[in-house]
Amino acid sequence: MTPLEHNQLLSVLNTNGFHAEVRTLEDWVAADATFAPGRCYVTALRQSEEYLAATSLPEVADALAGEGFELERSCATPPGAARGAFPVSGPGAFHRLVRRIYQLSLALPTAPFDTFAAKARAMPASTDAERLVIQRVGQDIFRNALLDYWDSRCPLTGITDRDLLRASHIVGWAECDGDEHRLDVHNGLLLSALWDAAFDRGLVSFTDDGAPMAGPGLSDLARKVLGLHSGLRIAGLRDAHRGNLRRHRAKYGFPTEVRSSDIESK
């Protein structure tokens, strides 16, 4: 690797959140993030505009695979600590992939909880008012984590206006199995405001594969405005989301085991 190639790869890492260079590993450049766990590895295939990026976090690698990124299996074996390598074509796609690794590193696996626990330890919690302040801190951290996980986009409607996006707990804050569950991004959806209100009140829920379900209390006009018959679906749900969604469906009287085909067949 020439010094110019090294600097170009390092620039991509630095631009997208990975500021602490570790060292050059053969044809790979590695760096840690300042504000997130994990390490990112990058390389370029010479004489082409093909690039590869890898992460040290297995949960991030799994999430990338779930989003449609394909593992490279034929060449450019990544360093041993990396969890596979994902190829892309062109500088723009390369920047987006490294940025996505950084976003997921901020949200997975326990980064939001770790941030919350560190802040909560330094805050008094002897009165209801003080405990409410801690809860608000946790909710702000949770929202930021969901913005990173869902790439600042409602996964159902595609809305990207941040003022219209809500951090929707699937299992409510008071019903969670502790703070780690409360801060887990798999217990949250980044929904637009109207969908958040309907979901929070149990007027709608979602199947295991992300199709919306309407409860009996939802009016015909609300169904029309929400676009319930327009083929909407949340893409990218993981098994951890599905477990929480089953609890949501059970709480509000929806079938607990259901997929979109069960709805479409009726």
mmCIF file of C-alpha atoms in Angstrom:
data_model
loop_
_atom_site.group_PDB
_atom_site.id
_atom_site.type_symbol
_atom_site.label_atom_id
_atom_site.label_comp_id
_atom_site.label_asym_id
_atom_site.label_seq_id
_atom_site.Cartn_x
_atom_site.Cartn_y
_atom_site.Cartn_z
ATOM 1 C CA MET A 1 0.000 0.000 0.000
ATOM 2 C CA THR A 2 1.415 3.387 -0.981
ATOM 3 C CA PRO A 3 1.321 6.361 1.433
ATOM 4 C CA LEU A 4 -1.271 8.013 -0.818
ATOM 5 C CA GLU A 5 -3.533 4.941 -0.728
ATOM 6 C CA HIS A 6 -3.127 4.730 3.044
ATOM 7 C CA ASN A 7 -4.052 8.380 3.496
ATOM 8 C CA GLN A 8 -7.086 8.062 1.249
ATOM 9 C CA LEU A 9 -8.426 5.115 3.232
ATOM 10 C CA LEU A 10 -7.696 6.830 6.529
ATOM 11 C CA SER A 11 -9.547 9.926 5.313
ATOM 12 C CA VAL A 12 -12.683 7.841 4.695
ATOM 13 C CA LEU A 13 -12.465 6.420 8.216
ATOM 14 C CA ASN A 14 -11.900 9.855 9.771
ATOM 15 C CA THR A 15 -14.713 11.471 7.812
ATOM 16 C CA ASN A 16 -17.190 8.854 8.998
ATOM 17 C CA GLY A 17 -16.537 8.674 12.726
ATOM 18 C CA PHE A 18 -13.422 6.495 13.085
ATOM 19 C CA HIS A 19 -10.757 8.943 14.209
ATOM 20 C CA ALA A 20 -8.236 6.851 16.158
ATOM 21 C CA GLU A 21 -5.997 4.995 13.712
ATOM 22 C CA VAL A 22 -4.767 1.691 15.064
ATOM 23 C CA ARG A 23 -2.210 0.582 12.483
ATOM 24 C CA THR A 24 -1.951 -0.604 8.924
ATOM 25 C CA LEU A 25 -2.565 -4.355 8.627
ATOM 26 C CA GLU A 26 -1.053 -5.503 5.328
ATOM 27 C CA ASP A 27 -3.450 -3.922 2.787
ATOM 28 C CA TRP A 28 -5.987 -2.836 5.424
ATOM 29 C CA VAL A 29 -6.229 0.358 7.469
ATOM 30 C CA ALA A 30 -7.967 0.101 10.849
ATOM 31 C CA ALA A 31 -9.322 2.741 13.218
ATOM 32 C CA ASP A 32 -11.406 2.981 16.380
ATOM 33 C CA ALA A 33 -14.270 5.392 16.886
ATOM 34 C CA THR A 34 -14.011 8.132 19.474
ATOM 35 C CA PHE A 35 -17.636 7.901 20.614
ATOM 36 C CA ALA A 36 -18.593 4.334 19.773
ATOM 37 C CA PRO A 37 -17.244 0.850 20.495
ATOM 38 C CA GLY A 38 -15.750 -1.365 17.834
ATOM 39 C CA ARG A 39 -13.167 -1.048 15.114
ATOM 40 C CA CYS A 40 -13.547 -0.516 11.378
ATOM 41 C CA TYR A 41 -11.203 -1.998 8.769
ATOM 42 C CA VAL A 42 -11.031 -0.746 5.181
ATOM 43 C CA THR A 43 -9.132 -1.574 2.031
ATOM 44 C CA ALA A 44 -9.285 -0.887 -1.699
ATOM 45 C CA LEU A 45 -8.875 -3.342 -4.533
ATOM 46 C CA ARG A 46 -6.207 -1.939 -6.804
ATOM 47 C CA GLN A 47 -6.893 -1.005 -10.402
ATOM 48 C CA SER A 48 -10.617 -0.693 -9.683
ATOM 49 C CA GLU A 49 -13.135 1.326 -7.696
ATOM 50 C CA GLU A 50 -13.989 -1.627 -5.471
ATOM 51 C CA TYR A 51 -13.695 -1.174 -1.711
ATOM 52 C CA LEU A 52 -14.204 -3.371 1.311
ATOM 53 C CA ALA A 53 -15.074 -2.490 4.893
ATOM 54 C CA ALA A 54 -15.305 -4.699 7.963
ATOM 55 C CA THR A 55 -16.217 -4.320 11.629
ATOM 56 C CA SER A 56 -14.995 -5.974 14.805
ATOM 57 C CA LEU A 57 -18.544 -6.095 16.224
ATOM 58 C CA PRO A 58 -20.486 -9.256 15.265
ATOM 59 C CA GLU A 59 -23.822 -7.545 15.976
ATOM 60 C CA VAL A 60 -22.962 -4.792 13.491
ATOM 61 C CA ALA A 61 -21.908 -7.337 10.867
ATOM 62 C CA ASP A 62 -25.182 -9.210 11.368
ATOM 63 C CA ALA A 63 -27.165 -5.973 11.007
ATOM 64 C CA LEU A 64 -25.347 -5.089 7.775
ATOM 65 C CA ALA A 65 -26.115 -8.520 6.367
ATOM 66 C CA GLY A 66 -29.746 -8.029 7.375
ATOM 67 C CA GLU A 67 -29.805 -4.752 5.455
ATOM 68 C CA GLY A 68 -28.698 -6.480 2.265
ATOM 69 C CA PHE A 69 -24.923 -6.005 2.284
ATOM 70 C CA GLU A 70 -23.237 -9.148 0.979
ATOM 71 C CA LEU A 71 -20.115 -10.658 2.505
ATOM 72 C CA GLU A 72 -17.036 -10.876 0.294
ATOM 73 C CA ARG A 73 -15.937 -14.492 0.141
ATOM 74 C CA SER A 74 -13.474 -14.664 -2.724
ATOM 75 C CA CYS A 75 -10.578 -12.343 -1.962
ATOM 76 C CA ALA A 76 -8.985 -9.755 0.320
ATOM 77 C CA THR A 77 -9.320 -11.701 3.560
ATOM 78 C CA PRO A 78 -9.784 -9.179 6.382
ATOM 79 C CA PRO A 79 -7.739 -9.160 9.595
ATOM 80 C CA GLY A 80 -8.568 -11.875 12.093
ATOM 81 C CA ALA A 81 -10.557 -9.634 14.453
ATOM 82 C CA ALA A 82 -12.874 -8.475 11.662
ATOM 83 C CA ARG A 83 -16.268 -10.094 11.221
ATOM 84 C CA GLY A 84 -16.215 -10.594 7.466
ATOM 85 C CA ALA A 85 -15.836 -7.904 4.811
ATOM 86 C CA PHE A 86 -18.497 -6.115 2.801
ATOM 87 C CA PRO A 87 -17.679 -4.943 -0.744
ATOM 88 C CA VAL A 88 -19.063 -1.851 -2.478
ATOM 89 C CA SER A 89 -18.360 -0.086 -5.758
ATOM 90 C CA GLY A 90 -17.417 3.584 -5.967
ATOM 91 C CA PRO A 91 -16.257 6.181 -3.424
ATOM 92 C CA GLY A 92 -19.786 7.325 -2.591
ATOM 93 C CA ALA A 93 -20.978 3.850 -1.658
ATOM 94 C CA PHE A 94 -17.746 3.306 0.273
ATOM 95 C CA HIS A 95 -18.344 6.406 2.401
ATOM 96 C CA ARG A 96 -21.959 5.355 3.029
ATOM 97 C CA LEU A 97 -20.931 1.868 4.133
ATOM 98 C CA VAL A 98 -18.307 3.116 6.594
ATOM 99 C CA ARG A 99 -20.781 5.685 7.911
ATOM 100 C CA ARG A 100 -23.377 2.926 8.348
ATOM 101 C CA ILE A 101 -20.881 0.854 10.324
ATOM 102 C CA TYR A 102 -20.344 3.859 12.581
ATOM 103 C CA GLN A 103 -24.082 4.447 13.056
ATOM 104 C CA LEU A 104 -24.676 0.816 13.960
ATOM 105 C CA SER A 105 -21.670 0.860 16.300
ATOM 106 C CA LEU A 106 -23.333 3.728 18.178
ATOM 107 C CA ALA A 107 -26.548 1.735 18.540
ATOM 108 C CA LEU A 108 -25.334 -1.865 19.001
ATOM 109 C CA PRO A 109 -24.985 -3.998 20.970
ATOM 110 C CA THR A 110 -25.225 -2.157 24.320
ATOM 111 C CA ALA A 111 -23.759 1.262 23.530
ATOM 112 C CA PRO A 112 -26.930 3.244 24.460
ATOM 113 C CA PHE A 113 -27.222 1.441 27.808
ATOM 114 C CA ASP A 114 -23.518 1.927 28.539
ATOM 115 C CA THR A 115 -23.859 5.663 27.868
ATOM 116 C CA PHE A 116 -26.958 5.886 30.049
ATOM 117 C CA ALA A 117 -25.406 3.916 32.915
ATOM 118 C CA ALA A 118 -22.339 6.169 32.949
ATOM 119 C CA LYS A 119 -24.480 9.316 33.081
ATOM 120 C CA ALA A 120 -26.950 7.920 35.620
ATOM 121 C CA ARG A 121 -24.176 6.989 38.054
ATOM 122 C CA ALA A 122 -23.257 10.655 38.385
ATOM 123 C CA MET A 123 -26.842 11.845 38.931
ATOM 124 C CA PRO A 124 -28.787 11.898 42.225
ATOM 125 C CA ALA A 125 -31.854 9.656 42.315
ATOM 126 C CA SER A 126 -33.310 10.074 45.791
ATOM 127 C CA THR A 127 -36.510 11.940 44.815
ATOM 128 C CA ASP A 128 -39.209 11.393 42.203
ATOM 129 C CA ALA A 129 -38.126 14.586 40.431
ATOM 130 C CA GLU A 130 -34.517 13.403 40.226
ATOM 131 C CA ARG A 131 -35.585 9.998 38.956
ATOM 132 C CA LEU A 132 -37.724 11.702 36.319
ATOM 133 C CA VAL A 133 -34.665 13.651 35.126
ATOM 134 C CA ILE A 134 -32.734 10.369 34.799
ATOM 135 C CA GLN A 135 -35.610 8.862 32.825
ATOM 136 C CA ARG A 136 -35.585 11.808 30.430
ATOM 137 C CA VAL A 137 -31.838 11.408 29.946
ATOM 138 C CA GLY A 138 -32.427 7.757 29.088
ATOM 139 C CA GLN A 139 -35.189 8.623 26.649
ATOM 140 C CA ASP A 140 -32.954 11.161 24.884
ATOM 141 C CA ILE A 141 -30.179 8.564 24.557
ATOM 142 C CA PHE A 142 -32.719 6.041 23.260
ATOM 143 C CA ARG A 143 -34.000 8.473 20.641
ATOM 144 C CA ASN A 144 -30.493 9.242 19.410
ATOM 145 C CA ALA A 145 -29.718 5.527 19.217
ATOM 146 C CA LEU A 146 -32.861 4.896 17.158
ATOM 147 C CA LEU A 147 -31.954 7.762 14.822
ATOM 148 C CA ASP A 148 -28.601 6.045 14.233
ATOM 149 C CA TYR A 149 -30.048 2.552 13.910
ATOM 150 C CA TRP A 150 -32.805 3.532 11.468
ATOM 151 C CA ASP A 151 -30.609 6.079 9.631
ATOM 152 C CA SER A 152 -32.881 8.988 10.662
ATOM 153 C CA ARG A 153 -35.753 7.580 8.612
ATOM 154 C CA CYS A 154 -39.124 6.142 9.557
ATOM 155 C CA PRO A 155 -38.757 2.534 8.337
ATOM 156 C CA LEU A 156 -42.463 2.362 7.556
ATOM 157 C CA THR A 157 -43.187 5.608 5.698
ATOM 158 C CA GLY A 158 -39.702 6.797 4.703
ATOM 159 C CA ILE A 159 -40.212 10.195 6.402
ATOM 160 C CA THR A 160 -36.890 11.851 7.284
ATOM 161 C CA ASP A 161 -38.121 15.101 8.900
ATOM 162 C CA ARG A 162 -36.650 14.772 12.400
ATOM 163 C CA ASP A 163 -39.368 16.894 13.981
ATOM 164 C CA LEU A 164 -41.912 14.336 12.765
ATOM 165 C CA LEU A 165 -40.019 11.271 14.016
ATOM 166 C CA ARG A 166 -40.719 9.675 17.393
ATOM 167 C CA ALA A 167 -38.743 7.115 19.385
ATOM 168 C CA SER A 168 -41.444 4.497 19.893
ATOM 169 C CA HIS A 169 -40.851 1.912 22.602
ATOM 170 C CA ILE A 170 -42.321 -1.445 21.634
ATOM 171 C CA VAL A 171 -42.473 -2.648 25.231
ATOM 172 C CA GLY A 172 -43.226 0.456 27.281
ATOM 173 C CA TRP A 173 -40.632 2.050 29.565
ATOM 174 C CA ALA A 174 -42.445 1.016 32.768
ATOM 175 C CA GLU A 175 -42.924 -2.566 31.526
ATOM 176 C CA CYS A 176 -39.336 -3.242 30.451
ATOM 177 C CA ASP A 177 -37.124 -5.857 32.077
ATOM 178 C CA GLY A 178 -34.657 -3.295 33.412
ATOM 179 C CA ASP A 179 -32.653 -0.400 31.975
ATOM 180 C CA GLU A 180 -30.768 -2.514 29.439
ATOM 181 C CA HIS A 181 -34.100 -3.510 27.878
ATOM 182 C CA ARG A 182 -35.290 0.109 27.957
ATOM 183 C CA LEU A 183 -32.211 1.284 26.056
ATOM 184 C CA ASP A 184 -32.092 -1.614 23.569
ATOM 185 C CA VAL A 185 -32.703 -0.373 20.012
ATOM 186 C CA HIS A 186 -34.447 -3.676 19.264
ATOM 187 C CA ASN A 187 -37.150 -2.484 21.654
ATOM 188 C CA GLY A 188 -37.817 0.578 19.547
ATOM 189 C CA LEU A 189 -39.146 1.810 16.228
ATOM 190 C CA LEU A 190 -38.503 5.240 14.725
ATOM 191 C CA LEU A 191 -42.039 6.080 13.611
ATOM 192 C CA SER A 192 -43.603 9.218 12.200
ATOM 193 C CA ALA A 193 -45.737 11.057 14.737
ATOM 194 C CA LEU A 194 -49.168 9.752 13.680
ATOM 195 C CA TRP A 195 -47.977 6.156 13.508
ATOM 196 C CA ASP A 196 -46.256 6.554 16.876
ATOM 197 C CA ALA A 197 -49.485 7.759 18.486
ATOM 198 C CA ALA A 198 -51.468 4.851 17.032
ATOM 199 C CA PHE A 199 -48.811 2.306 18.014
ATOM 200 C CA ASP A 200 -48.356 3.706 21.517
ATOM 201 C CA ARG A 201 -52.091 3.407 22.216
ATOM 202 C CA GLY A 202 -52.396 -0.064 20.749
ATOM 203 C CA LEU A 203 -54.582 0.987 17.822
ATOM 204 C CA VAL A 204 -52.063 -0.638 15.490
ATOM 205 C CA SER A 205 -49.340 -3.228 15.819
ATOM 206 C CA PHE A 206 -47.037 -5.072 13.417
ATOM 207 C CA THR A 207 -46.597 -8.644 12.279
ATOM 208 C CA ASP A 208 -43.294 -10.484 12.658
ATOM 209 C CA ASP A 209 -42.353 -9.412 9.135
ATOM 210 C CA GLY A 210 -43.316 -5.773 9.621
ATOM 211 C CA ALA A 211 -46.794 -5.480 8.104
ATOM 212 C CA PRO A 212 -49.135 -3.141 10.025
ATOM 213 C CA MET A 213 -52.225 -4.528 11.734
ATOM 214 C CA ALA A 214 -55.253 -2.426 12.654
ATOM 215 C CA GLY A 215 -57.131 -2.911 15.895
ATOM 216 C CA PRO A 216 -60.929 -2.679 16.130
ATOM 217 C CA GLY A 217 -60.724 0.755 17.724
ATOM 218 C CA LEU A 218 -59.208 2.379 14.634
ATOM 219 C CA SER A 219 -61.679 4.344 12.545
ATOM 220 C CA ASP A 220 -62.053 3.952 8.798
ATOM 221 C CA LEU A 221 -60.825 7.504 8.302
ATOM 222 C CA ALA A 222 -57.709 6.829 10.436
ATOM 223 C CA ARG A 223 -57.016 3.664 8.453
ATOM 224 C CA LYS A 224 -57.183 5.683 5.248
ATOM 225 C CA VAL A 225 -54.967 8.502 6.520
ATOM 226 C CA LEU A 226 -52.384 6.028 7.846
ATOM 227 C CA GLY A 227 -52.364 4.259 4.484
ATOM 228 C CA LEU A 228 -53.047 0.834 5.918
ATOM 229 C CA HIS A 229 -53.995 -0.561 2.517
ATOM 230 C CA SER A 230 -50.985 0.800 0.619
ATOM 231 C CA GLY A 231 -48.608 -2.128 1.175
ATOM 232 C CA LEU A 232 -46.576 -0.471 3.923
ATOM 233 C CA ARG A 233 -44.096 -2.668 5.738
ATOM 234 C CA ILE A 234 -41.158 -2.235 8.116
ATOM 235 C CA ALA A 235 -38.051 -3.742 6.574
ATOM 236 C CA GLY A 236 -35.074 -4.872 8.622
ATOM 237 C CA LEU A 237 -36.758 -6.327 11.708
ATOM 238 C CA ARG A 238 -34.573 -8.728 13.684
ATOM 239 C CA ASP A 239 -35.564 -11.576 15.986
ATOM 240 C CA ALA A 240 -35.069 -9.283 18.976
ATOM 241 C CA HIS A 241 -37.630 -6.857 17.509
ATOM 242 C CA ARG A 242 -40.066 -9.715 16.950
ATOM 243 C CA GLY A 243 -39.903 -10.856 20.552
ATOM 244 C CA ASN A 244 -40.823 -7.376 21.725
ATOM 245 C CA LEU A 245 -43.549 -7.054 19.083
ATOM 246 C CA ARG A 246 -45.155 -10.256 20.361
ATOM 247 C CA ARG A 247 -45.431 -8.635 23.787
ATOM 248 C CA HIS A 248 -46.972 -5.534 22.224
ATOM 249 C CA ARG A 249 -49.525 -7.599 20.313
ATOM 250 C CA ALA A 250 -50.395 -9.627 23.394
ATOM 251 C CA LYS A 251 -50.906 -6.491 25.484
ATOM 252 C CA TYR A 252 -53.357 -4.968 23.023
ATOM 253 C CA GLY A 253 -55.236 -8.103 22.018
ATOM 254 C CA PHE A 254 -53.664 -8.810 18.617
ATOM 255 C CA PRO A 255 -52.745 -12.385 17.614
ATOM 256 C CA THR A 256 -49.311 -13.043 19.106
ATOM 257 C CA GLU A 257 -48.059 -15.313 16.290
ATOM 258 C CA VAL A 258 -48.839 -13.697 12.948
ATOM 259 C CA ARG A 259 -47.170 -12.806 9.648
ATOM 260 C CA SER A 260 -48.335 -10.607 6.790
ATOM 261 C CA SER A 261 -49.614 -13.630 4.828
ATOM 262 C CA ASP A 262 -52.065 -14.327 7.650
ATOM 263 C CA ILE A 263 -53.557 -10.869 7.154
ATOM 264 C CA GLU A 264 -53.535 -10.959 3.352
ATOM 265 C CA SER A 265 -55.344 -14.295 3.264
ATOM 266 C CA LYS A 266 -58.313 -12.899 5.169
#
